[in-house]
């Protein structure tokens, strides 16, 4: 196996004419780890991935793979492979020919190339499918061929562009786990683009969240979910009720006042300039209270839980409660309590 | 495991070496002297040494990679500049006459181009992609030399007096001649000038062929007919029919001694007349040949209208007629306008029909021809007329892109769209059928005449005795001791035509498809100019190209007039836009990520194109091959200027027979050509199963010309 290499972006910028797709982006992907680029569509995550691949060339900054500066190298010169969103299997070539393509383009003999291809097809469990055309495979099988084709050259970095978006929901979880398994078994450096935050949290060593051409925040999945720094992040990763208000303090720790309602939040960090809290819907308790300031507006039974839409003085809030708790009917007045330490103080 | 070493400039050095060898050994010129570039240079033309020396220096510097790239760009750029400058303006520099440029010069120019473009890529242009850089500039150079240069050179001669001096007065005089602009026919008596004639004919032909095409499209798509094979045949006809053949058939039917005329004269005592010669005849023949084009455009548009739109209208309680009026027709309107403009442009460009049927009704294309070919031989006047024709055509194209480009309603999405198209409302169906049926009868009659005409004594005069005499005259084959001897008078032109077409077709395909690839897959500075250049020859009427070639390539530095080579160049660059459009359409169906996947697997652009892109473009490549072959065999407007006694073309031979009044031989030859091309087209369709081959592809110019 070729040595997995780290990837480093140093102040990288990509402009298309007047439009900046990636602005001053710096990050590091350690060798042998799986890092996700996460963000809403148009945030620059795919451009970043293509910059790593060499399919786009940076207009500023520096890109390092291992200790080699690859900023000016084209895709064919970089030791990077990619699994495309559409899989991009060559429709006129059989499965084995698709996987052989890389070795052949790099000057291997047909025999060598075929041996390498068969080995990788066996690795991903597609032996026996060599002579099929891509159109004769299911979506999941096509995806595995795309992976085999990408790893056959044993690249120092492997890229995935939204690899699950063309699969049905059931298959997604399995393929997601397969990719993570493969990455850990072979010790690959993987950079993975997705817009699905659950997928990102599930597979990654580190998640880089992008918004509007810049990095919004990076960290481990737990970091991002539990300590989002901005409103955008709190809202984007997991579900959150954002409530504006003022922070204070009393003996119990931090307090938060939204309008005339005040909550004790417990001992949570409050950054400078914080002006709102993010409340995860499953960390809010509902108590029947005829004098409460809140009204249940709607109840939805969603199988594993009940979702309440609660009318608060500052707007609507989403609260999710487990089924084992007694259902509360719409129109009932309630009071809210926030789990101590569960609220997240955010800025912006 | 992967990755070869980076480029060490080996290709550039080899190019420089080839340039040197070519300069020393190969004949420099195409026409005239066979001496090498070195011999010319040492014979007193020392300036010719400069480009080859610059090429050598740049070649030796190529090892430096990106470090010497800028310097190499300057050196090779200067080399090319000096080569071109000396070729075109050398006589100003050293007072010696210009010389013809041939193989040696082409190799040197090619080497400089390869060196320069690879240096550009090394300096970071074209995303550092050497293959794209070289391909793009090679196409630009060829188009500049074989489209832009001749047209500009020819149009410039409108400003020269008979002695070759610049004279604005001469232009003004030619340009304002009353025979051009006079519009008497509109206000009363007398004939019109050539411009009002041309526009009148164009508008009528465009309107009539669009109307008929619409009727055909409605009947074929919505008429509820079980068998629409006749319509498929209809869309094949214009591909294989030389443009003047219909005019020829009309003369045989409606001419002074024509079949119908004679019948009317004898039976109803309607006097014979020459009404067919002039506007009516030309109009009928143009409409006959253009209706299939309009039909294909409008049928495509009708197919593109999602049935669910009409179903939606019907669920909203709209009657079939209301649905047609308020949904179908408005969605169809841009295609109707496109068909009209295309008909207009085709009518302007048409040369064969006005030549045979025009009589005293002159249009620009024939007027241009007679200005050069006739007794008057006045290239200046031809050029002035060509400027007007070109302006009219470009205006129509401009209208099409500027106005229609924004108005196309694309209702086809990637999603499968179930639903049944709405059948035509009854009155509309009746009206459409009552137009279509007589027209089908007329078309069948015309092709019947062509097929039968060759086998009877003289169908034009009603002499219907069966005979093979015309085929013997044209296509006799004798067998003597030395083997087969093709003694028929038409064989020479037939063989030349097939040879030229067979050489031109693959070249057209290569340059057209590569252009499409560069256009659709790569972005670079000045791409719009590149696109404009490559589409230019599509907009230029054949007559203008013919005049341009004969004026520009009759003298050094590119002296190829009168040879077979000029015919090949003419076909390649006339038909190239068809390859471009077929390629663009096909490439839009091929996901870009396939190219990118290949690149990330370590394949360079050349490999990607060869192993991934081209195999996926096979249908477009075959369509272009067939089209350019067939079109090279049927074209007449440009080629009539360029054919010579030695290199005669089938169509030109036929036109000459028509002008000499030898109708039976012309008809016999035409029928043979049509059958030959029918065999070629059907044979290839049988082999590759590709049915979408059109003289103008169904995706009308709006799509490609307005796409970017």
Coordinates of C-alpha atoms in Angstrom, one line a residue, chain B residues 58-274:
Chain B
X58 CA 13.2 27.6 -28.9
X59 CA 13.5 23.9 -29.3
X60 CA 16.9 23.9 -27.6
X61 CA 15.5 26.0 -24.7
X62 CA 12.6 23.6 -24.2
X63 CA 14.5 21.6 -21.6
X64 CA 14.0 24.5 -19.3
X65 CA 10.3 23.8 -18.8
X66 CA 8.3 26.6 -17.2
X67 CA 11.5 28.6 -16.6
X68 CA 12.1 29.4 -20.3
X69 CA 8.4 29.2 -21.3
X70 CA 7.9 33.0 -21.6
X71 CA 11.0 33.3 -23.7
X72 CA 9.9 30.4 -26.0
X73 CA 6.5 32.0 -26.4
X74 CA 8.1 35.1 -27.7
X75 CA 10.6 33.3 -30.0
X76 CA 8.0 31.0 -31.6
X77 CA 5.5 33.8 -31.8
X78 CA 8.0 36.0 -33.6
X79 CA 8.9 33.0 -35.8
X80 CA 5.3 32.5 -36.8
X81 CA 4.8 36.2 -37.3
X82 CA 7.8 36.5 -39.6
X83 CA 6.8 33.4 -41.5
X84 CA 3.3 34.8 -42.1
X85 CA 4.5 38.3 -42.7
X86 CA 7.0 37.3 -45.3
X87 CA 4.5 35.0 -47.0
X88 CA 1.9 37.7 -47.4
X89 CA 3.9 40.9 -47.4
X90 CA 7.5 39.8 -48.3
X91 CA 7.5 41.8 -51.5
X92 CA 7.3 45.0 -49.5
X93 CA 10.3 43.9 -47.5
X94 CA 12.8 42.6 -50.1
X95 CA 11.1 43.7 -53.3
X96 CA 10.9 40.1 -54.7
X97 CA 7.6 38.6 -55.8
X98 CA 5.7 36.5 -53.3
X99 CA 6.2 32.8 -53.5
X100 CA 3.8 29.9 -53.2
X101 CA 3.8 28.0 -49.9
X102 CA 3.4 24.3 -49.6
X103 CA 4.5 21.2 -47.7
X104 CA 7.8 22.6 -46.4
X105 CA 6.2 25.8 -45.2
X106 CA 3.3 23.9 -43.6
X107 CA 5.7 21.7 -41.6
X108 CA 7.6 24.7 -40.4
X109 CA 4.4 26.6 -39.4
X110 CA 3.1 23.5 -37.7
X111 CA 6.3 23.0 -35.7
X112 CA 6.3 26.6 -34.6
X113 CA 2.6 26.3 -33.6
X114 CA 3.2 23.1 -31.6
X115 CA 6.3 24.7 -29.9
X116 CA 4.5 27.9 -29.1
X117 CA 1.3 26.4 -27.8
X118 CA 3.2 23.9 -25.6
X119 CA 5.2 26.8 -24.2
X120 CA 1.9 28.6 -23.5
X121 CA 0.7 25.6 -21.5
X122 CA 4.0 25.4 -19.7
X123 CA 3.6 29.0 -18.7
X124 CA 0.2 28.1 -17.2
X125 CA -2.3 29.0 -20.0
X126 CA -5.1 26.5 -20.9
X127 CA -4.9 25.2 -17.3
X128 CA -1.4 24.0 -18.2
X129 CA -2.9 21.5 -20.6
X130 CA -0.6 21.1 -23.6
X131 CA -2.9 19.0 -25.7
X132 CA -5.8 21.5 -25.4
X133 CA -3.4 24.4 -26.1
X134 CA -2.1 22.9 -29.3
X135 CA -5.5 21.7 -30.5
X136 CA -7.2 25.0 -29.9
X137 CA -4.5 27.0 -31.7
X138 CA -4.2 24.6 -34.6
X139 CA -8.0 24.9 -35.2
X140 CA -7.7 28.7 -34.9
X141 CA -4.8 28.8 -37.4
X142 CA -6.7 26.6 -39.9
X143 CA -9.9 28.6 -39.7
X144 CA -8.1 31.9 -40.0
X145 CA -6.3 30.6 -43.1
X146 CA -9.1 28.8 -44.8
X147 CA -12.2 30.8 -43.8
X148 CA -11.3 34.2 -42.4
X149 CA -8.5 35.1 -44.8
X150 CA -10.2 34.2 -48.1
X151 CA -13.4 36.0 -47.1
X152 CA -11.7 39.1 -45.9
X153 CA -9.4 39.1 -48.9
X154 CA -12.3 38.7 -51.3
X155 CA -14.5 41.2 -49.7
X156 CA -11.6 43.7 -49.7
X157 CA -11.4 43.4 -53.5
X158 CA -14.8 45.2 -53.5
X159 CA -12.7 48.3 -52.6
X160 CA -10.2 47.9 -55.4
X161 CA -10.4 49.3 -58.8
X162 CA -9.6 47.3 -61.9
X163 CA -5.9 48.0 -61.6
X164 CA -5.8 46.7 -58.0
X165 CA -5.6 50.1 -56.2
X166 CA -7.7 51.1 -53.3
X167 CA -10.6 53.1 -54.5
X168 CA -13.6 53.9 -52.3
X169 CA -15.3 55.5 -55.3
X170 CA -15.3 52.1 -57.2
X171 CA -16.9 50.5 -54.2
X172 CA -19.5 53.2 -53.9
X173 CA -20.3 52.9 -57.6
X174 CA -20.7 49.1 -57.5
X175 CA -22.5 49.2 -54.3
X176 CA -25.1 51.7 -55.3
X177 CA -25.9 50.4 -58.8
X178 CA -29.6 50.5 -59.5
X179 CA -29.5 46.9 -60.7
X180 CA -28.9 46.0 -57.1
X181 CA -31.4 48.1 -55.1
X182 CA -34.1 49.1 -57.6
X183 CA -37.5 48.3 -56.2
X184 CA -39.7 49.1 -59.2
X185 CA -41.6 45.9 -59.0
X186 CA -43.1 46.8 -55.7
X187 CA -44.5 50.1 -56.9
X188 CA -45.6 49.2 -60.4
X189 CA -44.0 48.0 -63.5
X190 CA -40.5 46.8 -64.3
X191 CA -38.3 44.3 -62.7
X192 CA -36.7 44.7 -59.3
X193 CA -33.1 44.9 -58.4
X194 CA -31.3 41.9 -57.2
X195 CA -31.5 42.7 -53.5
X196 CA -35.3 43.2 -53.3
X197 CA -35.6 40.0 -55.4
X198 CA -33.5 38.1 -53.1
X199 CA -35.3 39.3 -50.0
X200 CA -38.7 38.7 -51.5
X201 CA -37.8 35.2 -52.5
X202 CA -36.2 34.5 -49.1
X203 CA -39.3 35.7 -47.2
X204 CA -41.7 33.8 -49.4
X205 CA -39.6 30.6 -49.4
X206 CA -39.1 30.8 -45.6
X207 CA -42.8 31.4 -45.0
X208 CA -44.1 28.7 -47.4
X209 CA -41.6 26.0 -46.2
X210 CA -42.4 26.8 -42.6
X211 CA -46.1 26.6 -43.2
X212 CA -45.7 23.3 -45.1
X213 CA -43.3 21.9 -42.6
X214 CA -45.7 22.7 -39.8
X215 CA -48.5 20.9 -41.5
X216 CA -46.3 17.9 -42.0
X217 CA -45.0 17.9 -38.4
X218 CA -48.6 18.2 -37.1
X219 CA -49.8 15.3 -39.2
X220 CA -46.8 13.1 -38.5
X221 CA -46.8 13.7 -34.7
X222 CA -50.4 14.3 -33.9
X223 CA -52.4 13.2 -37.0
X224 CA -53.2 9.8 -35.6
X225 CA -51.7 8.1 -38.7
X226 CA -50.6 4.5 -38.2
X227 CA -47.7 4.6 -40.7
X228 CA -45.4 7.6 -40.7
X229 CA -42.7 6.0 -42.8
X230 CA -43.4 8.4 -45.6
X231 CA -42.4 11.2 -43.3
X232 CA -39.1 9.5 -42.4
X233 CA -38.4 9.2 -46.1
X234 CA -39.2 12.9 -46.4
X235 CA -36.5 13.8 -43.9
X236 CA -34.0 11.8 -45.8
X237 CA -34.6 13.4 -49.2
X238 CA -32.8 16.7 -48.8
X239 CA -29.7 15.0 -47.6
X240 CA -29.2 13.0 -50.8
X241 CA -30.7 15.4 -53.4
X242 CA -28.3 17.8 -55.2
X243 CA -29.9 21.2 -54.9
X244 CA -30.7 21.9 -58.5
X245 CA -32.3 18.5 -59.2
X246 CA -35.8 19.7 -58.2
X247 CA -35.5 22.6 -60.5
X248 CA -34.6 20.3 -63.2
X249 CA -37.7 18.1 -62.6
X250 CA -39.9 21.2 -62.5
X251 CA -38.6 22.2 -66.0
X252 CA -39.5 18.7 -67.2
X253 CA -43.0 19.0 -65.8
X254 CA -43.9 22.7 -66.2
X255 CA -41.5 24.0 -68.8
X256 CA -42.5 25.2 -72.2
X257 CA -42.4 21.7 -73.6
X258 CA -43.0 20.0 -70.2
X259 CA -45.3 17.1 -69.6
X260 CA -48.1 19.1 -67.8
X261 CA -47.8 22.1 -70.1
X262 CA -48.1 19.9 -73.1
X263 CA -51.1 18.1 -71.6
X264 CA -52.8 21.3 -70.8
X265 CA -52.1 22.7 -74.3
X266 CA -53.4 19.7 -76.1
X267 CA -56.4 19.0 -73.9
X268 CA -57.6 22.4 -72.7
X269 CA -55.9 24.6 -75.2
X270 CA -54.1 26.5 -72.5
X271 CA -51.2 28.1 -74.3
X272 CA -47.7 27.2 -73.4
X273 CA -45.8 29.7 -71.4
X274 CA -42.5 30.2 -69.6

